[in-house]
Amino acid sequence: MRLYGITGWKNSGKTGLMERLVAEITSRGLTVSTVKHAHHTFDVDHPGKDSHRHRMAGATEVLLSSRNRFAIMHEMRGKEELPLSELLAKLAPVDLVLVEGYKRDIHRKIEAYRASNGTPLIAAYDPNVRAVAADADLALDRPVFDLDDTVSIANFILKEVGL
């Protein structure tokens, strides 16, 4: 599977860029899956629902299924977070996997950057950041795209991964 990352600090525009890229790339007839890293506890389940009750009772995995979708929730129960490579192995094959976050992992990425955040550029110390999508003019040793230029960013990613 081909993989490309969208990285950046909090409130840099990663999620909006991911959403636009998925729509753009799938409109071209390619299949895309996404992986989103969360630094905090999150829950996709709701107290009182059967699946939540199963998890609270101690189930390691709960698979929810309907004719429209299925989801597997896996409780880590104190174990180490899985590396990205192991998570990717759990995905069904697609043309491209876009990964949001995982700024310290070693894979090709585009950095989303908002100058108003006052955060340092990840690209300054990470050679895996192949380009920056910014809301400001930046002089860098790699391509800089307007953060809202989804078509050019998609073209760059697809060229990078050979699609």
Backbone as numpy.savetxt, mean C-alpha at the origin, in Angstrom:
# Nx Ny Nz CAx CAy CAz Cx Cy Cz
4.68 -12.07 -8.88 3.85 -10.88 -8.88 4.72 -9.64 -8.88
4.31 -8.67 -9.65 5.03 -7.40 -9.67 4.55 -6.54 -8.51
5.49 -5.84 -7.91 5.21 -5.08 -6.69 5.77 -3.67 -6.83
5.01 -2.69 -6.35 5.50 -1.32 -6.31 4.89 -0.64 -5.10
5.70 0.18 -4.44 5.25 0.81 -3.21 4.96 2.29 -3.35
4.05 2.74 -2.52 3.77 4.16 -2.33 4.07 4.42 -0.86
5.05 5.26 -0.61 5.48 5.51 0.75 5.41 7.00 1.05
5.62 7.35 2.28 5.59 8.75 2.69 5.18 8.84 4.14
5.35 10.02 4.69 4.97 10.25 6.08 3.46 10.43 6.19
2.95 10.42 7.39 1.52 10.61 7.66 1.02 11.90 6.99
-0.15 11.83 6.42 -0.82 12.96 5.76 -0.04 13.50 4.55
0.70 12.62 3.89 1.45 13.05 2.72 0.69 12.84 1.41
-0.45 12.17 1.48 -1.24 11.92 0.27 -1.14 10.51 -0.27
-0.57 9.59 0.52 -0.39 8.20 0.07 -1.71 7.54 -0.30
-2.69 7.61 0.57 -3.94 6.88 0.34 -4.69 7.42 -0.86
-4.75 8.73 -1.00 -5.41 9.31 -2.18 -4.70 8.91 -3.46
-3.37 8.92 -3.43 -2.60 8.51 -4.60 -2.85 7.03 -4.90
-2.85 6.20 -3.88 -3.13 4.76 -4.08 -4.49 4.57 -4.73
-5.49 5.24 -4.21 -6.85 5.11 -4.74 -6.90 5.50 -6.21
-6.27 6.62 -6.55 -6.27 7.07 -7.95 -5.48 6.12 -8.84
-4.35 5.59 -8.33 -3.56 4.66 -9.12 -4.30 3.36 -9.39
-4.97 2.83 -8.39 -5.74 1.60 -8.59 -6.80 1.83 -9.67
-7.52 2.94 -9.59 -8.56 3.23 -10.59 -7.95 3.39 -11.98
-6.83 4.10 -12.07 -6.18 4.34 -13.37 -5.65 3.04 -13.97
-4.95 2.27 -13.18 -4.32 1.06 -13.71 -5.35 -0.01 -14.05
-6.38 -0.17 -13.22 -7.41 -1.16 -13.55 -8.23 -0.71 -14.76
-8.35 0.60 -14.99 -9.07 1.07 -16.18 -8.34 0.69 -17.46
-7.08 0.34 -17.34 -6.28 -0.10 -18.49 -6.36 -1.61 -18.70
-7.19 -2.27 -17.91 -7.40 -3.71 -18.08 -6.46 -4.58 -17.27
-5.68 -4.00 -16.38 -4.78 -4.78 -15.54 -5.43 -5.06 -14.19
-5.01 -6.15 -13.55 -5.52 -6.47 -12.22 -4.54 -5.95 -11.17
-5.11 -5.40 -10.10 -4.31 -4.79 -9.04 -4.84 -5.23 -7.69
-3.94 -5.57 -6.79 -4.28 -5.77 -5.39 -3.45 -4.78 -4.58
-3.87 -4.53 -3.36 -3.15 -3.58 -2.52 -2.85 -4.19 -1.16
-1.78 -3.71 -0.56 -1.42 -4.05 0.81 -1.22 -2.73 1.52
-1.85 -2.56 2.66 -1.76 -1.33 3.45 -1.17 -1.67 4.80
-0.08 -1.00 5.16 0.51 -1.21 6.48 -0.10 -0.25 7.47
-0.45 -0.77 8.64 -1.00 0.05 9.72 -0.05 -0.05 10.91
0.25 1.08 11.52 1.15 1.09 12.67 0.40 0.95 13.97
-0.87 0.80 13.90 -1.69 0.80 15.11 -2.64 -0.39 15.09
-3.28 -0.61 16.19 -4.28 -1.66 16.23 -5.46 -1.24 15.37
-5.95 -2.14 14.58 -7.13 -1.85 13.76 -8.07 -3.03 13.84
-9.29 -2.79 13.48 -10.27 -3.87 13.50 -11.22 -3.68 12.32
-11.48 -4.75 11.61 -12.45 -4.73 10.52 -13.73 -5.42 10.94
-13.77 -5.83 12.16 -14.89 -6.58 12.71 -15.64 -5.70 13.72
-16.84 -6.11 14.09 -17.66 -5.31 14.99 -18.16 -6.15 16.17
-18.05 -5.60 17.37 -18.57 -6.32 18.54 -20.03 -6.73 18.34
-20.33 -7.94 18.78 -21.69 -8.45 18.66 -21.91 -9.31 17.43
-21.11 -9.10 16.38 -21.24 -9.92 15.18 -20.67 -11.31 15.46
-21.18 -12.31 14.76 -20.73 -13.69 14.98 -19.22 -13.83 14.83
-18.67 -13.22 13.77 -17.23 -13.35 13.53 -16.43 -12.73 14.67
-16.87 -11.62 15.20 -16.19 -10.99 16.34 -16.25 -11.92 17.55
-17.38 -12.53 17.76 -17.54 -13.46 18.88 -16.59 -14.64 18.74
-16.41 -15.13 17.51 -15.47 -16.24 17.26 -14.05 -15.83 17.63
-13.64 -14.63 17.20 -12.30 -14.13 17.50 -12.10 -13.96 19.00
-13.08 -13.37 19.66 -12.97 -13.13 21.09 -12.93 -14.43 21.88
-13.51 -15.48 21.29 -13.49 -16.79 21.95 -12.12 -17.46 21.81
-11.26 -16.92 20.90 -9.91 -17.45 20.79 -9.53 -18.01 19.44
-10.41 -17.91 18.43 -10.07 -18.44 17.11 -8.83 -17.74 16.56
-7.94 -18.49 15.96 -6.76 -17.91 15.33 -7.14 -17.22 14.03
-7.96 -17.87 13.23 -8.45 -17.27 11.99 -9.96 -17.38 11.93
-10.55 -16.33 11.37 -11.99 -16.33 11.10 -12.15 -15.92 9.64
-12.80 -16.74 8.86 -13.06 -16.44 7.47 -14.53 -16.07 7.34
-14.78 -14.87 6.85 -16.14 -14.43 6.55 -16.36 -14.59 5.06
-17.50 -15.12 4.66 -17.74 -15.34 3.25 -19.18 -15.03 2.89
-19.34 -14.42 1.73 -20.65 -14.21 1.14 -20.48 -14.36 -0.36
-21.56 -14.22 -1.10 -21.41 -14.34 -2.55 -20.69 -13.13 -3.15
-20.55 -12.04 -2.38 -19.90 -10.82 -2.88 -18.42 -10.72 -2.54
-17.97 -11.33 -1.42 -16.57 -11.21 -1.02 -16.29 -12.18 0.11
-15.00 -12.37 0.37 -14.62 -13.07 1.59 -13.45 -12.34 2.21
-13.30 -12.51 3.49 -12.20 -11.88 4.23 -11.73 -12.86 5.29
-10.42 -12.93 5.44 -9.85 -13.75 6.50 -9.20 -12.82 7.51
-9.59 -12.96 8.76 -8.96 -12.22 9.84 -8.08 -13.20 10.60
-6.84 -12.84 10.77 -5.89 -13.70 11.46 -5.37 -12.95 12.67
-5.59 -13.50 13.83 -5.12 -12.90 15.08 -3.67 -13.28 15.33
-2.83 -12.30 15.55 -1.41 -12.56 15.81 -1.18 -13.05 17.23
-2.04 -12.70 18.14 -1.96 -13.19 19.53 -0.55 -13.07 20.11
0.06 -11.89 19.92 1.36 -11.63 20.50 2.56 -12.03 19.66
2.32 -12.68 18.53 3.42 -13.08 17.65 3.95 -11.85 16.89
5.14 -11.98 16.34 5.75 -10.91 15.55 4.92 -10.63 14.29
4.92 -9.39 13.87 4.27 -9.01 12.62 4.92 -9.75 11.46
4.11 -10.23 10.52 4.65 -10.95 9.36 5.38 -9.99 8.44
6.48 -10.45 7.84 7.16 -9.61 6.86 6.31 -9.49 5.60
6.54 -8.43 4.85 5.78 -8.18 3.63 5.82 -9.38 2.69
6.96 -10.04 2.56 7.07 -11.18 1.64 6.09 -12.30 1.99
5.89 -12.55 3.27 4.94 -13.60 3.69 3.50 -13.16 3.43
3.21 -11.89 3.62 1.86 -11.39 3.36 1.55 -11.47 1.86
2.52 -11.13 1.03 2.31 -11.18 -0.42 2.00 -12.59 -0.89
2.59 -13.58 -0.25 2.36 -14.97 -0.62 0.91 -15.40 -0.36
0.19 -14.65 0.44 -1.20 -14.97 0.75 -2.18 -14.41 -0.28
-1.70 -13.53 -1.17 -2.56 -12.90 -2.17 -2.73 -13.78 -3.40
-3.89 -13.69 -4.01 -4.12 -14.34 -5.30 -3.30 -13.60 -6.36
-2.87 -14.30 -7.41 -2.07 -13.66 -8.45 -2.82 -12.52 -9.15
-2.11 -11.43 -9.36 -2.61 -10.26 -10.09 -1.45 -9.71 -10.91
-1.75 -8.73 -11.75 -0.69 -8.10 -12.55 0.24 -7.26 -11.68
-0.33 -6.55 -10.70 0.47 -5.62 -9.90 -0.09 -5.53 -8.49
0.81 -5.54 -7.53 0.44 -5.28 -6.14 1.03 -3.93 -5.78
0.16 -3.02 -5.35 0.59 -1.72 -4.85 0.61 -1.79 -3.33
1.71 -1.36 -2.75 1.91 -1.46 -1.30 1.96 -0.04 -0.74
1.09 0.24 0.22 1.09 1.54 0.89 1.79 1.42 2.23
2.78 2.27 2.43 3.54 2.22 3.68 4.81 1.41 3.50
5.17 0.64 4.49 6.38 -0.19 4.46 7.59 0.62 4.00
7.75 1.81 4.57 8.82 2.70 4.10 10.22 2.15 4.33
10.38 1.22 5.25 11.71 0.68 5.53 12.00 -0.62 4.76
11.01 -1.15 4.06 11.23 -2.37 3.28 11.99 -2.04 1.99
12.64 -3.06 1.47 13.45 -2.89 0.27 12.66 -3.33 -0.95
11.96 -2.39 -1.54 11.29 -2.59 -2.82 11.17 -1.21 -3.49
10.95 -1.21 -4.79 10.83 0.07 -5.51 9.58 0.81 -5.03
9.74 2.15 -4.88 8.66 2.96 -4.32 8.63 4.33 -4.97
7.47 4.95 -4.86 7.32 6.38 -5.11 6.96 7.00 -3.77
7.60 8.11 -3.47 7.29 8.82 -2.22 6.25 9.90 -2.48
5.18 9.87 -1.69 4.21 10.97 -1.70 4.72 12.01 -0.70
4.75 13.26 -1.13 5.37 14.30 -0.30 4.54 15.58 -0.34
4.22 16.09 0.83 3.56 17.39 0.97 4.51 18.31 1.72
4.90 19.39 1.09 5.86 20.33 1.68 5.35 20.91 3.00
4.03 21.13 3.11 3.46 21.75 4.30 3.59 20.87 5.55
3.84 19.57 5.36 4.00 18.68 6.52 5.30 18.95 7.29
6.30 19.51 6.60 7.58 19.78 7.25 8.39 18.54 7.57
8.10 17.43 6.93 8.83 16.19 7.17 9.98 16.06 6.18
11.02 15.33 6.56 12.14 15.15 5.63 11.76 14.22 4.49
12.44 14.38 3.38 12.22 13.49 2.24 12.84 12.13 2.53
12.04 11.09 2.38 12.55 9.73 2.53 13.54 9.44 1.40
13.28 10.01 0.23 14.14 9.81 -0.94 15.59 10.22 -0.67
15.79 11.11 0.29 17.14 11.58 0.58 18.05 10.48 1.11
17.47 9.44 1.70 18.29 8.37 2.26 17.87 6.97 1.81
16.86 6.87 0.97 16.40 5.56 0.52 16.53 5.45 -1.00
17.52 4.71 -1.49 17.69 4.58 -2.94 16.56 3.79 -3.61
15.72 3.12 -2.82 14.58 2.39 -3.39 13.44 3.32 -3.76
13.48 4.57 -3.30 12.50 5.57 -3.73 12.95 6.02 -5.11
12.22 5.57 -6.12 12.62 5.79 -7.51 12.12 7.11 -8.08
11.12 7.71 -7.40 10.55 8.98 -7.83 9.79 9.57 -6.66
9.46 10.85 -6.78 8.69 11.54 -5.74 7.49 12.18 -6.40
6.34 12.04 -5.77 5.11 12.71 -6.19 4.85 13.80 -5.14
5.00 15.06 -5.53 5.00 16.15 -4.56 4.03 17.26 -4.95
3.71 18.07 -3.93 2.88 19.25 -4.16 3.74 20.51 -4.24
5.04 20.34 -4.44 5.98 21.45 -4.52 7.07 21.11 -5.53
7.74 22.12 -6.03 8.87 21.89 -6.93 10.06 21.42 -6.10
10.66 20.32 -6.51 11.82 19.77 -5.82 12.92 19.49 -6.83
14.14 19.78 -6.45 15.29 19.47 -7.29 15.93 18.20 -6.74
15.71 17.08 -7.42 16.21 15.79 -6.96 16.95 15.08 -8.08
17.63 14.01 -7.73 18.37 13.20 -8.69 17.51 12.10 -9.30
16.19 12.21 -9.14 15.26 11.24 -9.69 13.99 11.98 -10.12
13.10 11.35 -10.85 11.91 12.06 -11.33 11.04 12.60 -10.19
10.47 13.77 -10.44 9.51 14.38 -9.52 8.24 14.64 -10.32
7.13 14.09 -9.82 5.83 14.26 -10.45 4.96 15.15 -9.59
4.01 15.82 -10.21 2.98 16.51 -9.45 2.17 15.44 -8.73
1.89 15.63 -7.46 1.17 14.64 -6.66 -0.16 14.24 -7.27
-0.78 15.15 -8.05 -2.07 14.86 -8.65 -2.00 14.36 -10.10
-0.79 14.17 -10.62 -0.63 13.70 -12.00 -0.65 12.17 -12.05
-1.81 11.62 -11.80 -1.97 10.18 -11.67 -1.56 9.43 -12.93
-1.90 9.95 -14.10 -1.58 9.25 -15.35 -0.07 9.10 -15.52
0.69 10.17 -15.28 2.15 10.10 -15.43 2.77 9.18 -14.39
2.24 9.21 -13.18 2.77 8.34 -12.12 2.47 6.88 -12.47
1.26 6.60 -12.93 0.90 5.24 -13.34 1.80 4.77 -14.49
2.02 5.63 -15.48 2.90 5.28 -16.60 4.30 4.93 -16.10
4.81 5.72 -15.16 6.14 5.48 -14.60 6.21 4.12 -13.90
5.23 3.85 -13.06 5.21 2.57 -12.32 5.11 1.40 -13.29
4.21 1.48 -14.24 4.03 0.36 -15.17 5.29 0.13 -16.01
5.98 1.19 -16.39 7.24 1.04 -17.11 8.28 0.38 -16.21
8.34 0.82 -14.95 9.31 0.27 -14.00 9.13 -1.24 -13.80
7.87 -1.69 -13.77 7.62 -3.12 -13.51 7.47 -3.94 -14.80
7.56 -3.29 -15.94 7.49 -4.00 -17.21 6.10 -4.37 -17.68
5.13 -3.55 -17.34 3.75 -3.80 -17.81 3.33 -2.75 -18.84
